[in-house]
């Protein structure tokens, strides 16, 4: 062996040794259970798994202490389970296979999301969304909803005589979803056609004659008008990032499905059930479209 080759091998060995020592230095052992180490990286993994179920009010140190206690218990109970050969149970093996596949899927999709989520990709997604939603007029209005035209005319007379519109709305309006009749800002497509046509003809400060819709009779007061524009990039950067990551993951799954031979033997799929994590829809004014 030449001197240069020997020197190269020694240099490589030194680099590998240094890398190993750095890796050890980066991982801190926080506890041992019958000689098995539990590291700070183990605690990080546990927190990502059980974080949603942690007791309320814990600070960061408290969360890490809780996770370490959890891992100690986990090691002890798992050791007992393996001594009792729970891993020999077919059901255990089935679950193990499921979580093995799940972990592999998360690793693949997680890496794809990180690679795809670049500033350029986020800006491209933002620009496409902004182009699809051009500026549109919206107004801020109040209304008073009543069951009959006569009742609506009586309310209108009170307002025209100088009474505060919001006060009259609170006293007589049949719309329980709006305080003082306030509907906030809305675009024309958010309301039923009869209401929208009448409201968007008004200028700020003007009050309509009674307007009939499927909900009853409305008196409308417009308080402001403006053009609704797409929010600036900085305000929706997080949503753009989320979209880019999800799209990259969905593209991988779609491509894999396209190239795979998949046979399904289940019955015709039923209608999808509502997501248990879906946010309940806010109460709508009777003037709003469904």
Tab-separated table of N, CA, C and O in Angstrom, residues 46-111:
chain	number	residue	atom	x	y	z
A	46	UNK	N	-41.689	11.265	21.447
A	46	UNK	CA	-42.860	11.020	22.292
A	46	UNK	C	-43.774	12.239	22.309
A	46	UNK	O	-45.001	12.113	22.245
A	47	UNK	N	-43.179	13.421	22.394
A	47	UNK	CA	-43.982	14.642	22.421
A	47	UNK	C	-44.762	14.822	21.126
A	47	UNK	O	-45.909	15.284	21.139
A	48	UNK	N	-44.162	14.461	20.000
A	48	UNK	CA	-44.877	14.577	18.732
A	48	UNK	C	-46.021	13.585	18.646
A	48	UNK	O	-46.993	13.790	17.933
A	49	UNK	N	-45.916	12.500	19.421
A	49	UNK	CA	-46.950	11.457	19.411
A	49	UNK	C	-48.072	11.752	20.404
A	49	UNK	O	-49.254	11.664	20.074
A	50	UNK	N	-47.721	12.133	21.617
A	50	UNK	CA	-48.728	12.283	22.683
A	50	UNK	C	-48.999	13.739	23.044
A	50	UNK	O	-49.736	14.009	23.998
A	51	UNK	N	-48.410	14.655	22.275
A	51	UNK	CA	-48.514	16.069	22.623
A	51	UNK	C	-49.928	16.573	22.814
A	51	UNK	O	-50.205	17.375	23.716
A	52	UNK	N	-50.862	16.109	21.974
A	52	UNK	CA	-52.247	16.570	22.072
A	52	UNK	C	-52.921	16.110	23.354
A	52	UNK	O	-53.905	16.713	23.800
A	53	UNK	N	-52.414	15.045	23.954
A	53	UNK	CA	-53.056	14.503	25.150
A	53	UNK	C	-52.395	14.914	26.455
A	53	UNK	O	-52.773	14.414	27.517
A	54	UNK	N	-51.428	15.816	26.394
A	54	UNK	CA	-50.749	16.254	27.612
A	54	UNK	C	-51.692	17.065	28.501
A	54	UNK	O	-52.595	17.749	28.011
A	55	UNK	N	-51.490	16.999	29.817
A	55	UNK	CA	-52.316	17.814	30.725
A	55	UNK	C	-52.178	19.301	30.410
A	55	UNK	O	-51.121	19.758	29.983
A	56	UNK	N	-53.257	20.034	30.605
A	56	UNK	CA	-53.236	21.471	30.346
A	56	UNK	C	-52.343	22.196	31.361
A	56	UNK	O	-52.202	21.776	32.502
A	57	UNK	N	-51.777	23.300	30.928
A	57	UNK	CA	-51.035	24.168	31.844
A	57	UNK	C	-49.574	23.831	32.032
A	57	UNK	O	-48.884	24.514	32.805
A	58	UNK	N	-49.073	22.813	31.356
A	58	UNK	CA	-47.656	22.461	31.517
A	58	UNK	C	-46.778	23.406	30.703
A	58	UNK	O	-47.091	23.714	29.543
A	59	UNK	N	-45.672	23.886	31.289
A	59	UNK	CA	-44.703	24.644	30.514
A	59	UNK	C	-43.826	23.646	29.754
A	59	UNK	O	-44.018	22.426	29.851
A	60	UNK	N	-42.856	24.162	28.992
A	60	UNK	CA	-42.047	23.283	28.152
A	60	UNK	C	-41.295	22.245	28.988
A	60	UNK	O	-41.227	21.064	28.627
A	61	UNK	N	-40.733	22.680	30.125
A	61	UNK	CA	-40.013	21.736	30.987
A	61	UNK	C	-40.957	20.681	31.542
A	61	UNK	O	-40.604	19.495	31.642
A	62	UNK	N	-42.173	21.100	31.905
A	62	UNK	CA	-43.155	20.161	32.425
A	62	UNK	C	-43.584	19.142	31.385
A	62	UNK	O	-43.786	17.961	31.699
A	63	UNK	N	-43.712	19.588	30.133
A	63	UNK	CA	-44.089	18.676	29.040
A	63	UNK	C	-42.999	17.629	28.827
A	63	UNK	O	-43.291	16.440	28.636
A	64	UNK	N	-41.750	18.059	28.861
A	64	UNK	CA	-40.649	17.124	28.635
A	64	UNK	C	-40.523	16.134	29.798
A	64	UNK	O	-40.225	14.957	29.587
A	65	UNK	N	-40.761	16.600	31.023
A	65	UNK	CA	-40.730	15.704	32.172
A	65	UNK	C	-41.853	14.664	32.069
A	65	UNK	O	-41.658	13.472	32.342
A	66	UNK	N	-43.033	15.118	31.656
A	66	UNK	CA	-44.167	14.206	31.499
A	66	UNK	C	-43.840	13.155	30.430
A	66	UNK	O	-44.113	11.963	30.616
A	67	UNK	N	-43.258	13.605	29.306
A	67	UNK	CA	-42.917	12.675	28.226
A	67	UNK	C	-41.862	11.675	28.670
A	67	UNK	O	-41.912	10.492	28.303
A	68	UNK	N	-40.893	12.127	29.477
A	68	UNK	CA	-39.856	11.212	29.972
A	68	UNK	C	-40.474	10.162	30.893
A	68	UNK	O	-40.145	8.966	30.803
A	69	UNK	N	-41.360	10.574	31.788
A	69	UNK	CA	-42.056	9.613	32.645
A	69	UNK	C	-42.853	8.612	31.811
A	69	UNK	O	-42.895	7.413	32.109
A	70	UNK	N	-43.489	9.111	30.766
A	70	UNK	CA	-44.246	8.238	29.858
A	70	UNK	C	-43.328	7.200	29.216
A	70	UNK	O	-43.670	6.004	29.140
A	71	UNK	N	-42.153	7.626	28.768
A	71	UNK	CA	-41.227	6.703	28.122
A	71	UNK	C	-40.679	5.669	29.105
A	71	UNK	O	-40.457	4.502	28.726
A	72	UNK	N	-40.460	6.067	30.335
A	72	UNK	CA	-40.011	5.107	31.357
A	72	UNK	C	-41.072	4.026	31.553
A	72	UNK	O	-40.772	2.825	31.558
A	73	UNK	N	-42.327	4.462	31.703
A	73	UNK	CA	-43.424	3.497	31.843
A	73	UNK	C	-43.540	2.630	30.597
A	73	UNK	O	-43.806	1.417	30.676
A	74	UNK	N	-43.370	3.260	29.438
A	74	UNK	CA	-43.457	2.525	28.175
A	74	UNK	C	-42.426	1.402	28.122
A	74	UNK	O	-42.747	0.251	27.750
A	75	UNK	N	-41.200	1.710	28.488
A	75	UNK	CA	-40.142	0.702	28.470
A	75	UNK	C	-40.454	-0.449	29.429
A	75	UNK	O	-40.286	-1.627	29.093
A	76	UNK	N	-40.924	-0.099	30.640
A	76	UNK	CA	-41.201	-1.116	31.649
A	76	UNK	C	-42.331	-2.046	31.217
A	76	UNK	O	-42.224	-3.276	31.304
A	77	UNK	N	-43.428	-1.458	30.740
A	77	UNK	CA	-44.592	-2.271	30.355
A	77	UNK	C	-44.274	-3.072	29.099
A	77	UNK	O	-44.676	-4.240	28.975
A	78	UNK	N	-43.542	-2.447	28.142
A	78	UNK	CA	-43.180	-3.173	26.920
A	78	UNK	C	-42.294	-4.365	27.237
A	78	UNK	O	-42.453	-5.452	26.662
A	79	UNK	N	-41.353	-4.195	28.164
A	79	UNK	CA	-40.475	-5.296	28.546
A	79	UNK	C	-41.281	-6.457	29.120
A	79	UNK	O	-41.036	-7.631	28.799
A	80	UNK	N	-42.264	-6.128	29.944
A	80	UNK	CA	-43.132	-7.181	30.496
A	80	UNK	C	-43.906	-7.875	29.373
A	80	UNK	O	-44.057	-9.089	29.339
A	81	UNK	N	-44.402	-7.053	28.416
A	81	UNK	CA	-45.164	-7.619	27.312
A	81	UNK	C	-44.340	-8.560	26.468
A	81	UNK	O	-44.797	-9.654	26.102
A	82	UNK	N	-43.107	-8.168	26.160
A	82	UNK	CA	-42.262	-9.032	25.336
A	82	UNK	C	-41.873	-10.297	26.097
A	82	UNK	O	-41.714	-11.372	25.506
A	83	UNK	N	-41.708	-10.190	27.432
A	83	UNK	CA	-41.429	-11.385	28.232
A	83	UNK	C	-42.593	-12.362	28.181
A	83	UNK	O	-42.403	-13.585	28.254
A	84	UNK	N	-43.805	-11.814	28.037
A	84	UNK	CA	-45.003	-12.650	27.930
A	84	UNK	C	-45.318	-13.019	26.487
A	84	UNK	O	-46.352	-13.609	26.201
A	85	UNK	N	-44.392	-12.636	25.577
A	85	UNK	CA	-44.483	-12.963	24.148
A	85	UNK	C	-45.755	-12.420	23.492
A	85	UNK	O	-46.401	-13.090	22.683
A	86	UNK	N	-46.108	-11.171	23.848
A	86	UNK	CA	-47.269	-10.556	23.193
A	86	UNK	C	-47.010	-10.348	21.699
A	86	UNK	O	-47.954	-10.306	20.891
A	87	UNK	N	-45.728	-10.250	21.316
A	87	UNK	CA	-45.402	-10.037	19.911
A	87	UNK	C	-45.606	-11.289	19.065
A	87	UNK	O	-45.512	-11.222	17.833
A	88	UNK	N	-45.881	-12.412	19.690
A	88	UNK	CA	-46.162	-13.626	18.939
A	88	UNK	C	-47.619	-13.710	18.507
A	88	UNK	O	-47.989	-14.543	17.674
A	89	UNK	N	-48.445	-12.856	19.061
A	89	UNK	CA	-49.874	-12.833	18.724
A	89	UNK	C	-50.059	-12.300	17.302
A	89	UNK	O	-49.507	-11.254	16.949
A	90	UNK	N	-50.844	-12.981	16.453
A	90	UNK	CA	-51.070	-12.496	15.079
A	90	UNK	C	-51.647	-11.086	15.037
A	90	UNK	O	-51.331	-10.308	14.135
A	91	UNK	N	-52.494	-10.762	15.996
A	91	UNK	CA	-53.076	-9.422	16.021
A	91	UNK	C	-51.995	-8.369	16.271
A	91	UNK	O	-52.026	-7.279	15.701
A	92	UNK	N	-51.031	-8.711	17.128
A	92	UNK	CA	-49.909	-7.807	17.384
A	92	UNK	C	-49.113	-7.603	16.104
A	92	UNK	O	-48.741	-6.470	15.768
A	93	UNK	N	-48.848	-8.684	15.396
A	93	UNK	CA	-48.085	-8.592	14.154
A	93	UNK	C	-48.826	-7.757	13.103
A	93	UNK	O	-48.213	-6.997	12.346
A	94	UNK	N	-50.151	-7.897	13.067
A	94	UNK	CA	-50.946	-7.122	12.117
A	94	UNK	C	-50.837	-5.625	12.428
A	94	UNK	O	-50.647	-4.798	11.531
A	95	UNK	N	-50.959	-5.287	13.713
A	95	UNK	CA	-50.846	-3.880	14.110
A	95	UNK	C	-49.442	-3.356	13.854
A	95	UNK	O	-49.262	-2.212	13.422
A	96	UNK	N	-48.432	-4.210	14.122
A	96	UNK	CA	-47.052	-3.800	13.889
A	96	UNK	C	-46.825	-3.484	12.419
A	96	UNK	O	-46.166	-2.490	12.070
A	97	UNK	N	-47.382	-4.304	11.552
A	97	UNK	CA	-47.249	-4.086	10.113
A	97	UNK	C	-47.930	-2.788	9.697
A	97	UNK	O	-47.408	-2.026	8.877
A	98	UNK	N	-49.093	-2.529	10.296
A	98	UNK	CA	-49.810	-1.290	9.990
A	98	UNK	C	-48.978	-0.068	10.371
A	98	UNK	O	-48.805	0.865	9.578
A	99	UNK	N	-48.438	-0.058	11.601
A	99	UNK	CA	-47.661	1.095	12.045
A	99	UNK	C	-46.327	1.205	11.317
A	99	UNK	O	-45.803	2.309	11.127
A	100	UNK	N	-45.789	0.090	10.874
A	100	UNK	CA	-44.569	0.122	10.061
A	100	UNK	C	-44.852	0.814	8.741
A	100	UNK	O	-44.091	1.683	8.299
A	101	UNK	N	-45.965	0.430	8.092
A	101	UNK	CA	-46.351	1.066	6.832
A	101	UNK	C	-46.671	2.544	7.048
A	101	UNK	O	-46.313	3.397	6.234
A	102	UNK	N	-47.348	2.835	8.136
A	102	UNK	CA	-47.733	4.224	8.409
A	102	UNK	C	-46.497	5.103	8.602
A	102	UNK	O	-46.429	6.221	8.081
A	103	UNK	N	-45.534	4.594	9.336
A	103	UNK	CA	-44.311	5.349	9.571
A	103	UNK	C	-43.557	5.573	8.265
A	103	UNK	O	-43.049	6.679	8.008
A	104	UNK	N	-43.506	4.534	7.415
A	104	UNK	CA	-42.834	4.678	6.125
A	104	UNK	C	-43.538	5.715	5.255
A	104	UNK	O	-42.897	6.537	4.587
A	105	UNK	N	-44.864	5.676	5.264
A	105	UNK	CA	-45.636	6.656	4.497
A	105	UNK	C	-45.360	8.081	4.981
A	105	UNK	O	-45.145	8.992	4.188
A	106	UNK	N	-45.356	8.269	6.302
A	106	UNK	CA	-45.114	9.602	6.863
A	106	UNK	C	-43.724	10.110	6.508
A	106	UNK	O	-43.534	11.302	6.245
A	107	UNK	N	-42.750	9.201	6.490
A	107	UNK	CA	-41.390	9.605	6.137
A	107	UNK	C	-41.324	10.055	4.673
A	107	UNK	O	-40.732	11.090	4.354
A	108	UNK	N	-41.933	9.269	3.782
A	108	UNK	CA	-41.906	9.600	2.352
A	108	UNK	C	-42.633	10.917	2.083
A	108	UNK	O	-42.122	11.813	1.405
A	109	UNK	N	-43.843	11.043	2.622
A	109	UNK	CA	-44.631	12.246	2.366
A	109	UNK	C	-44.036	13.468	3.064
A	109	UNK	O	-44.107	14.583	2.540
A	110	UNK	N	-43.453	13.247	4.246
A	110	UNK	CA	-42.820	14.356	4.945
A	110	UNK	C	-41.636	14.912	4.171
A	110	UNK	O	-41.466	16.129	4.059
A	111	UNK	N	-40.815	14.023	3.624
A	111	UNK	CA	-39.670	14.468	2.827
A	111	UNK	C	-40.133	15.186	1.569
A	111	UNK	O	-39.566	16.209	1.169
